[in-house]
Tab-separated table of C-alpha atoms in Angstrom:
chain	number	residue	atom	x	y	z
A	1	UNK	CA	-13.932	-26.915	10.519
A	2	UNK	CA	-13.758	-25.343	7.320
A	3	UNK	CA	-13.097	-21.572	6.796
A	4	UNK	CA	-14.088	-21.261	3.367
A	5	UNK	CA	-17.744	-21.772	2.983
A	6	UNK	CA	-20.085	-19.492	0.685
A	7	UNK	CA	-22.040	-18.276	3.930
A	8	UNK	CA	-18.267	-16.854	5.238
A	9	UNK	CA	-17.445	-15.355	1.920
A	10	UNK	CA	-21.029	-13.522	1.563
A	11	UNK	CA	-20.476	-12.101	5.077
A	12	UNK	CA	-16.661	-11.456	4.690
A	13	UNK	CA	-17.762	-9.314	1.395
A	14	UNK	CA	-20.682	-7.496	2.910
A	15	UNK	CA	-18.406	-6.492	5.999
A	16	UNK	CA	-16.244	-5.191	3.353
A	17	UNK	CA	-18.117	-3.286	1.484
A	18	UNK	CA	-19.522	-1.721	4.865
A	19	UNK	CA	-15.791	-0.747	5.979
A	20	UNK	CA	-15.428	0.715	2.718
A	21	UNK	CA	-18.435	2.500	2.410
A	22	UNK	CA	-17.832	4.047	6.156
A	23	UNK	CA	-14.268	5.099	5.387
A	24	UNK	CA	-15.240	6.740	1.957
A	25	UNK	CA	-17.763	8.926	4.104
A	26	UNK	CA	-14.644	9.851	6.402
A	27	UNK	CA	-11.925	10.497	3.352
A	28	UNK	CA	-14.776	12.458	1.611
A	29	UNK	CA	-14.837	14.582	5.227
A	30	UNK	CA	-11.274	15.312	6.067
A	31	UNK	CA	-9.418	14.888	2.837
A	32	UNK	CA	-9.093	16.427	-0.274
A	33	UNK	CA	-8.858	14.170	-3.067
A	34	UNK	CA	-12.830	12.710	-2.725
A	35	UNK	CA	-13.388	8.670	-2.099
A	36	UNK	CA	-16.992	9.005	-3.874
A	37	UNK	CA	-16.657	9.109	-7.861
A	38	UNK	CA	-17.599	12.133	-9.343
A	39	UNK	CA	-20.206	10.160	-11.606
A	40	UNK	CA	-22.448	9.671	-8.368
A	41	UNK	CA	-22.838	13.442	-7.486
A	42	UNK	CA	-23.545	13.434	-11.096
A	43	UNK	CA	-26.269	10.912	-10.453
A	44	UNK	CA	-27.080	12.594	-7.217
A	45	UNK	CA	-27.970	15.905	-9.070
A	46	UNK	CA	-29.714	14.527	-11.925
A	47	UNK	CA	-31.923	12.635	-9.232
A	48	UNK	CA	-32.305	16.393	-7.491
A	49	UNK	CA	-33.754	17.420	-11.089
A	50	UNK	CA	-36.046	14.514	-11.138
A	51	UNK	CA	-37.340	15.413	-8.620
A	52	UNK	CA	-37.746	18.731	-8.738
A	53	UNK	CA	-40.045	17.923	-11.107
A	54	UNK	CA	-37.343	18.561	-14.234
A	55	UNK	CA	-35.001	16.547	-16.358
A	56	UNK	CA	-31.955	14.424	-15.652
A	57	UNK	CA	-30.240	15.875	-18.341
A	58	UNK	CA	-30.589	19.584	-16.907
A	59	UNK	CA	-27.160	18.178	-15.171
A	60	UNK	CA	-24.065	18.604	-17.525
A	61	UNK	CA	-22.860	15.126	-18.250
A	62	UNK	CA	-25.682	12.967	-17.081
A	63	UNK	CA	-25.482	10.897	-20.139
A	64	UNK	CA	-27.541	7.721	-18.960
A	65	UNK	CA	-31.146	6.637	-18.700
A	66	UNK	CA	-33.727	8.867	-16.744
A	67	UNK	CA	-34.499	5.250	-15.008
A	68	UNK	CA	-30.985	5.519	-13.126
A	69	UNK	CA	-31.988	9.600	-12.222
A	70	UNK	CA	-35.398	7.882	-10.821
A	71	UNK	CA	-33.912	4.979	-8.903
A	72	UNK	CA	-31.860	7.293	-6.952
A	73	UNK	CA	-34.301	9.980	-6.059
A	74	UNK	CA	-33.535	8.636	-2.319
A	75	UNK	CA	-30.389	9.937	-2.461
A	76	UNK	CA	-32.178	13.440	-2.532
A	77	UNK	CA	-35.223	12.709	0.240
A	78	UNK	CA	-34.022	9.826	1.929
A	79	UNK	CA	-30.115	10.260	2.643
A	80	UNK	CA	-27.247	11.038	0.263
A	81	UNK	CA	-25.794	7.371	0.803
A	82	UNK	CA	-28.668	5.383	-0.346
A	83	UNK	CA	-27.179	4.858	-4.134
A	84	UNK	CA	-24.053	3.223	-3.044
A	85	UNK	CA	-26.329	1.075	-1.282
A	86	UNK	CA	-28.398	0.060	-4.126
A	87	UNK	CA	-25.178	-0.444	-5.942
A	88	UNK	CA	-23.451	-2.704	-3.440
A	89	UNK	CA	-26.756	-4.198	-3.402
A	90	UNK	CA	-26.789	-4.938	-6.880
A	91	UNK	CA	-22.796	-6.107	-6.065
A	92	UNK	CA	-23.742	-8.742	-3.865
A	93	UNK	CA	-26.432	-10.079	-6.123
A	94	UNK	CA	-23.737	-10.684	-8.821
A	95	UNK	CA	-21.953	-12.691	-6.448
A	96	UNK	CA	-25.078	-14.491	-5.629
A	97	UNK	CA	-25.413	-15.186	-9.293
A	98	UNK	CA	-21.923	-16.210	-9.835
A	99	UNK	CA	-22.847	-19.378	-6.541
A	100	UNK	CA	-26.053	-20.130	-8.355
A	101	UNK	CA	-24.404	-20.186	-11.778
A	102	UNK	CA	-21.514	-22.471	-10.067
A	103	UNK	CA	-24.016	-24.826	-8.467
A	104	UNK	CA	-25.864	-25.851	-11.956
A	105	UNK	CA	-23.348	-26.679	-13.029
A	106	UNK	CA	-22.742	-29.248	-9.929
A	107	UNK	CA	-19.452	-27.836	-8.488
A	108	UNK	CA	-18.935	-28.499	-5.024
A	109	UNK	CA	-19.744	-25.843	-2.217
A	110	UNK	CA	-16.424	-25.488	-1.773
A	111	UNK	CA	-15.625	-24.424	-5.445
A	112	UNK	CA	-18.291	-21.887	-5.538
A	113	UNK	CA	-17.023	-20.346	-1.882
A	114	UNK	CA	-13.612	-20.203	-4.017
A	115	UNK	CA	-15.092	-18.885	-6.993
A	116	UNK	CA	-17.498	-16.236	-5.620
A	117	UNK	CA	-14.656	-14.795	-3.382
A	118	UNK	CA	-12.576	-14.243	-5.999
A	119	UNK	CA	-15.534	-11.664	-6.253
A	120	UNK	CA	-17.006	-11.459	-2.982
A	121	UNK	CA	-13.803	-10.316	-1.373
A	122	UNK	CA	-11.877	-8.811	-4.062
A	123	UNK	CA	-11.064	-4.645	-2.988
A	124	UNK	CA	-11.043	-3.563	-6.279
A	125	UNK	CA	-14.641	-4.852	-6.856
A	126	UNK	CA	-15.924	-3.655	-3.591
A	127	UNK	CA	-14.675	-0.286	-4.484
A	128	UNK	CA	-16.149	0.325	-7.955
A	129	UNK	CA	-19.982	0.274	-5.845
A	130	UNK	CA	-18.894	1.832	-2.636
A	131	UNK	CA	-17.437	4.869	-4.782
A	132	UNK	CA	-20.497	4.980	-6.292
A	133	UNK	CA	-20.499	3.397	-9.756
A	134	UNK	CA	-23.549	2.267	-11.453
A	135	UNK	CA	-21.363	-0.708	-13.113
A	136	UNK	CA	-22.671	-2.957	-11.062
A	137	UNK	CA	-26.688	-2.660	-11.563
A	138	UNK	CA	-25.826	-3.379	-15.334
A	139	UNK	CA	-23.274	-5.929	-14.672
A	140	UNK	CA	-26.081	-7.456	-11.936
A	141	UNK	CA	-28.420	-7.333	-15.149
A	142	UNK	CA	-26.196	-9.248	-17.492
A	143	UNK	CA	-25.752	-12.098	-15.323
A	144	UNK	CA	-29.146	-12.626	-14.405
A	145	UNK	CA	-29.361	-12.899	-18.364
A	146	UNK	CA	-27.107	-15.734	-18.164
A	147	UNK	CA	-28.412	-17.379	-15.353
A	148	UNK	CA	-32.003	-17.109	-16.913
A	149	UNK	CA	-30.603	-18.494	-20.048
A	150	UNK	CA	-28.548	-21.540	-18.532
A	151	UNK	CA	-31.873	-22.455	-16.665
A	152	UNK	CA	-34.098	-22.469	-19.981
A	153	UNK	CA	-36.142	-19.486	-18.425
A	154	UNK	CA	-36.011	-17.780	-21.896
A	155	UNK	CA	-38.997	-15.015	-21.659
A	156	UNK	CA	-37.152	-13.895	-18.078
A	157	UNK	CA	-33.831	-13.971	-19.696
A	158	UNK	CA	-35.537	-11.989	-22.650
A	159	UNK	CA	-36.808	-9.133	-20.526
A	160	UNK	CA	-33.702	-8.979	-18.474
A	161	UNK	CA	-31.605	-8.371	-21.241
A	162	UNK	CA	-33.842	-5.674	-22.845
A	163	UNK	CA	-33.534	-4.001	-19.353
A	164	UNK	CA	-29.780	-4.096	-19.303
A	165	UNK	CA	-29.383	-2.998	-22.751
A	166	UNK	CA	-31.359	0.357	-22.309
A	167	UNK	CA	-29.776	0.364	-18.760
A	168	UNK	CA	-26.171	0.633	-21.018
A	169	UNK	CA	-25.706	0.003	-24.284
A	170	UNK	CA	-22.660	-2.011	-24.269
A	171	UNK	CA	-24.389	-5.270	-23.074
A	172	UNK	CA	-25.704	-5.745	-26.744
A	173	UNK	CA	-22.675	-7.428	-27.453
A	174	UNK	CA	-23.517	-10.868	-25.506
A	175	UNK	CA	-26.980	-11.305	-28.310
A	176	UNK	CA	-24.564	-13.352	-30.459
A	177	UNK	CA	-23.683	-16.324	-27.895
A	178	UNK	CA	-26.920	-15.991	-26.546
A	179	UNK	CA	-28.754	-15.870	-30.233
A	180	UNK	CA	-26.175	-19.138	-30.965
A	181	UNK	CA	-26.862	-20.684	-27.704
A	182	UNK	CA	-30.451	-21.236	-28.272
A	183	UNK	CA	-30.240	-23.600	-30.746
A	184	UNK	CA	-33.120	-26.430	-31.187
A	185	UNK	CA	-29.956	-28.782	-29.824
A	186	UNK	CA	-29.213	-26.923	-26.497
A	187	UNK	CA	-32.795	-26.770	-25.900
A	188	UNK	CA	-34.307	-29.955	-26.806
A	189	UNK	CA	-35.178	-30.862	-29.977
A	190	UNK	CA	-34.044	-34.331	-31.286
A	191	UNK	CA	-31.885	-34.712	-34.648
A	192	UNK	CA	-33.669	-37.178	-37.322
A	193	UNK	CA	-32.313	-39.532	-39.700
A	194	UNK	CA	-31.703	-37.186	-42.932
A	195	UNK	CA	-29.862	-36.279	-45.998
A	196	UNK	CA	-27.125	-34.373	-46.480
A	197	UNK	CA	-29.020	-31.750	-48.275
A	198	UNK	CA	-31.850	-32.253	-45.423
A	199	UNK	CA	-29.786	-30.954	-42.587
A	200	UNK	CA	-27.917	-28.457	-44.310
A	201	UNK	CA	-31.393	-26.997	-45.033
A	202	UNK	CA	-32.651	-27.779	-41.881
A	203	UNK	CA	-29.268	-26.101	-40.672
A	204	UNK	CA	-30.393	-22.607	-42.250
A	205	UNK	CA	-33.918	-22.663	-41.265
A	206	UNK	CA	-33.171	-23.381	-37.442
A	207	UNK	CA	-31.157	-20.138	-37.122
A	208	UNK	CA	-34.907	-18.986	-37.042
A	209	UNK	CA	-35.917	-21.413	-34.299
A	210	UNK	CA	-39.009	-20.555	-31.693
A	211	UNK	CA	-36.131	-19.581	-29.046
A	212	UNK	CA	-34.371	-17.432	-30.826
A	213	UNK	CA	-37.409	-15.737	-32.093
A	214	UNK	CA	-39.027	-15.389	-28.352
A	215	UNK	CA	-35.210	-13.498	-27.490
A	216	UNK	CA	-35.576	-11.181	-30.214
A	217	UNK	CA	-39.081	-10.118	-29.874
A	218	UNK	CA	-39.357	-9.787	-26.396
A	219	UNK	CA	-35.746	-8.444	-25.507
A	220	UNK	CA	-36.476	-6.170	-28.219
A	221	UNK	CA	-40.468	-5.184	-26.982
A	222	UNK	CA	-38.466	-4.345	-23.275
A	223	UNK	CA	-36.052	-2.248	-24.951
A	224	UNK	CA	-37.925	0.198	-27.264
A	225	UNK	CA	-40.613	0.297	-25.151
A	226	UNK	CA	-38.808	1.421	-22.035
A	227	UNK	CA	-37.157	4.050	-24.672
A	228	UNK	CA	-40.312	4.944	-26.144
A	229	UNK	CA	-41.619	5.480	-22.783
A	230	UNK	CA	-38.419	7.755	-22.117
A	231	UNK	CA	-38.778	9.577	-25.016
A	232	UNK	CA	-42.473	10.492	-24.253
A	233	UNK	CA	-41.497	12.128	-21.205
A	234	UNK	CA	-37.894	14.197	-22.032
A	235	UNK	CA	-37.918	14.018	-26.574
A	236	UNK	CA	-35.388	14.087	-28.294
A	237	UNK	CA	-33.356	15.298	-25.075
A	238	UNK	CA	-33.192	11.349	-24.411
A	239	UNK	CA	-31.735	10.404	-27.396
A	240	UNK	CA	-29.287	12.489	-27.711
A	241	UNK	CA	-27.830	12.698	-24.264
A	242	UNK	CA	-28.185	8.499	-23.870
A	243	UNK	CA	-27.519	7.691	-27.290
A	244	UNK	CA	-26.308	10.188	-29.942
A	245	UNK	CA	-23.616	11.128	-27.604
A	246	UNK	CA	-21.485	8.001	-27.489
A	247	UNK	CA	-21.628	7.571	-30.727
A	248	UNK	CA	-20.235	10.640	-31.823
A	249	UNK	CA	-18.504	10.821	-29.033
A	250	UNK	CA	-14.400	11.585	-29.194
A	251	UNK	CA	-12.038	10.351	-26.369
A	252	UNK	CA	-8.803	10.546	-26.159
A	253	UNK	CA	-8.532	10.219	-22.135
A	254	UNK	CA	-11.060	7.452	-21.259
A	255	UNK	CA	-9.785	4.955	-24.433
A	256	UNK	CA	-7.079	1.698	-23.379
A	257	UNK	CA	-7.859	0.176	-27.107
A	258	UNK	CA	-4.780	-0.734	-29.483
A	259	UNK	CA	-6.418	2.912	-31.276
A	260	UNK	CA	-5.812	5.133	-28.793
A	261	UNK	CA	-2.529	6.520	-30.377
A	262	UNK	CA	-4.108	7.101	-33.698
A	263	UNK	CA	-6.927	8.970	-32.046
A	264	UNK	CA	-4.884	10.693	-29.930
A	265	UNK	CA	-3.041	12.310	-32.890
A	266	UNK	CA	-5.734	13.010	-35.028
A	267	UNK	CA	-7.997	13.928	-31.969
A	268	UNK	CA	-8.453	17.622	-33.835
A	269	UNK	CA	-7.953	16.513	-37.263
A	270	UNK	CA	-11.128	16.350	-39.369
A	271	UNK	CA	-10.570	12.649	-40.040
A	272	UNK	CA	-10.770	11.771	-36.561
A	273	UNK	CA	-14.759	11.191	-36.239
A	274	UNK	CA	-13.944	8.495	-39.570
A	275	UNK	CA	-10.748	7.297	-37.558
A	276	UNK	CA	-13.631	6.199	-34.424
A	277	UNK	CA	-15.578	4.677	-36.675
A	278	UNK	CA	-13.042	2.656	-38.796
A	279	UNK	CA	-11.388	1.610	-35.769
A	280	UNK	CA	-14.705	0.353	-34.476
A	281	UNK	CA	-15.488	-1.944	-37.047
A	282	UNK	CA	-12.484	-4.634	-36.498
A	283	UNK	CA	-13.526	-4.303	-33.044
A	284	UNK	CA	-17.358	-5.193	-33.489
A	285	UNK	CA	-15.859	-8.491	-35.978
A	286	UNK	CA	-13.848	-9.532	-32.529
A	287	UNK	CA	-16.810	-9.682	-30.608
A	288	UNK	CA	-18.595	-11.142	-33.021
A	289	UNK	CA	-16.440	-13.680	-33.677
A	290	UNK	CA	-15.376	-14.671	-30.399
A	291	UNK	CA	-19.093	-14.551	-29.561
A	292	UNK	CA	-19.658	-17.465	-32.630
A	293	UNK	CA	-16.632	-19.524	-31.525
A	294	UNK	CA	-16.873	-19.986	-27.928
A	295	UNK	CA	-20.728	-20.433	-28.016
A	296	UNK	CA	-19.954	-24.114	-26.648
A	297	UNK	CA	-19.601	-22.132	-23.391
A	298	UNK	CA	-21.968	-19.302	-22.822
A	299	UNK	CA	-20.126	-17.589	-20.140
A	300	UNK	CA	-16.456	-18.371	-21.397
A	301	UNK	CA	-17.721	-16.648	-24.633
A	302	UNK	CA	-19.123	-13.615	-23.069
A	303	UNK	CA	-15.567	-13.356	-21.079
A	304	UNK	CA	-13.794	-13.496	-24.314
A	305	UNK	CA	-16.111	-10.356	-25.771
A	306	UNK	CA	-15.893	-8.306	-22.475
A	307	UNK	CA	-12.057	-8.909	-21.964
């Protein structure tokens, strides 16, 4: 009889998360360094603002969408807990992903058990969504991106990523495999019998191919009109507290980058807001470059960006 199966993992990992999530309730209880992050009470009373009929950003250092304040209004009506359910929700659905993902690409069942435990079952994981981190609704988003993608289901994919962008801006960086993935080869055009000049030409005038266009336009439409839509209800408020912020933001505590001395030093100095931004721009050449090179392999290219 075999142990590892997908069904065993799935219910391995769900009775893991629900162990965790019980003994975070008890440590938060009786002991006084707190299981729950302090980003969820931050979510918590931004979602008591909401719906109080005021704004997220009324709570110091609520510096996300209103959408997340809105999703968790539960926590405020319903019961305090319902967040990190939606979050190890969202958890599990990544795992799902990561088995669907596995399985179009014909691996055995037994590979994709191995695979989605190292996932499924991994503590560190289950503890980022049963302390209460919002990771995983964007991380949730992202792969559905891929998954969409590697299926051909561009418009979904499309919308999905314009989602998980506003969600957090970060997942911008994963455009450039997925712009360079859909290429008229990857999705189905035939090559013709040309000339050298021919293809180079055609070359430069596929980078503007119908897939690549349908992306843009409709990843973009989701985007700017969910933030449109934001900024009708809470101004300029929005934009500044989701957006302005991060880019002008300075920190010295929350940085691991091969910068973080450099910033650290000059954290006061009036060249440190140009020391960010110069640091940021062999950075963004990285991803972009990684993003190019790997785009034989959609999801070894977006590891190579994130890690």
């Amino acid at each position: 009889m075999q142990v590892l199966t997908v069904g065993n993992v799935f219910t391995g990992g769900i009775l893991l998360r629900i162990l965790m999530l019980v003994y975070g309730l008890w440590q938060d209880a009786h002991m006084t360094v707190k299981y729950t992050d302090i980003d969820y009470h931050v979510f918590t009373d931004a979602a008591r603002s909401v719906w109080m009929g005021g704004s997220p950003y009324e709570r110091s250092t609520y510096r996300y969408t209103p959408l997340l304040a809105w999703l968790l209004t539960p926590n405020v009506w319903l019961h305090p807990v319902f967040g990190k359910c939606v979050f190890i929700l969202c958890d599990c659905l990544v795992g799902w992903l990561i088995v669907r993902i596995l399985a179009a690409q014909k691996l055995s069942d037994y590979k994709c058990a191995v695979y989605s435990a190292l996932w499924m079952l991994n503590p560190y994981v289950a503890n980022i969504s049963t302390r209460g981190s919002a990771e995983s609704v964007v991380c949730a988003c992202v792969m559905a991106v891929l998954y969409e993608v590697q299926q051909k289901r561009i418009a979904r994919g499309s919308v999905l990523f314009g989602l998980a962008v506003h969600l957090k801006i970060y997942p911008i960086i994963y455009a450039v495999p997925l712009l360079v993935v859909l290429s008229d080869t990857n999705f189905g055009s035939s090559a013709r019998n040309q000339t050298v000049s021919q293809q180079l030409l055609d070359r430069v005038i596929s980078w503007f191919n119908v897939h690549r266009a349908m992306f843009f336009v409709i990843s973009a439409s989701v985007f700017f009109a969910l933030n449109i839509a934001m900024y009708a209800v809470y101004g300029m408020e929005f934009v500044d507290e989701t957006y302005v912020y991060h880019v002008s933001r300075k920190d010295h505590r929350h940085n691991y980058s091969m910068w973080f001395l450099p910033i650290y030093l000059q954290f006061y100095s009036p060249t440190s807001l140009l020391m960010g931004l110069v640091s940021f721009v062999p950075q963004a050449l990285a991803v972009a470059v990684l993003g190019v090179s790997f785009n034989s392999d959609l999801y070894f290219a977006a590891f190579t960006q994130t890690f």
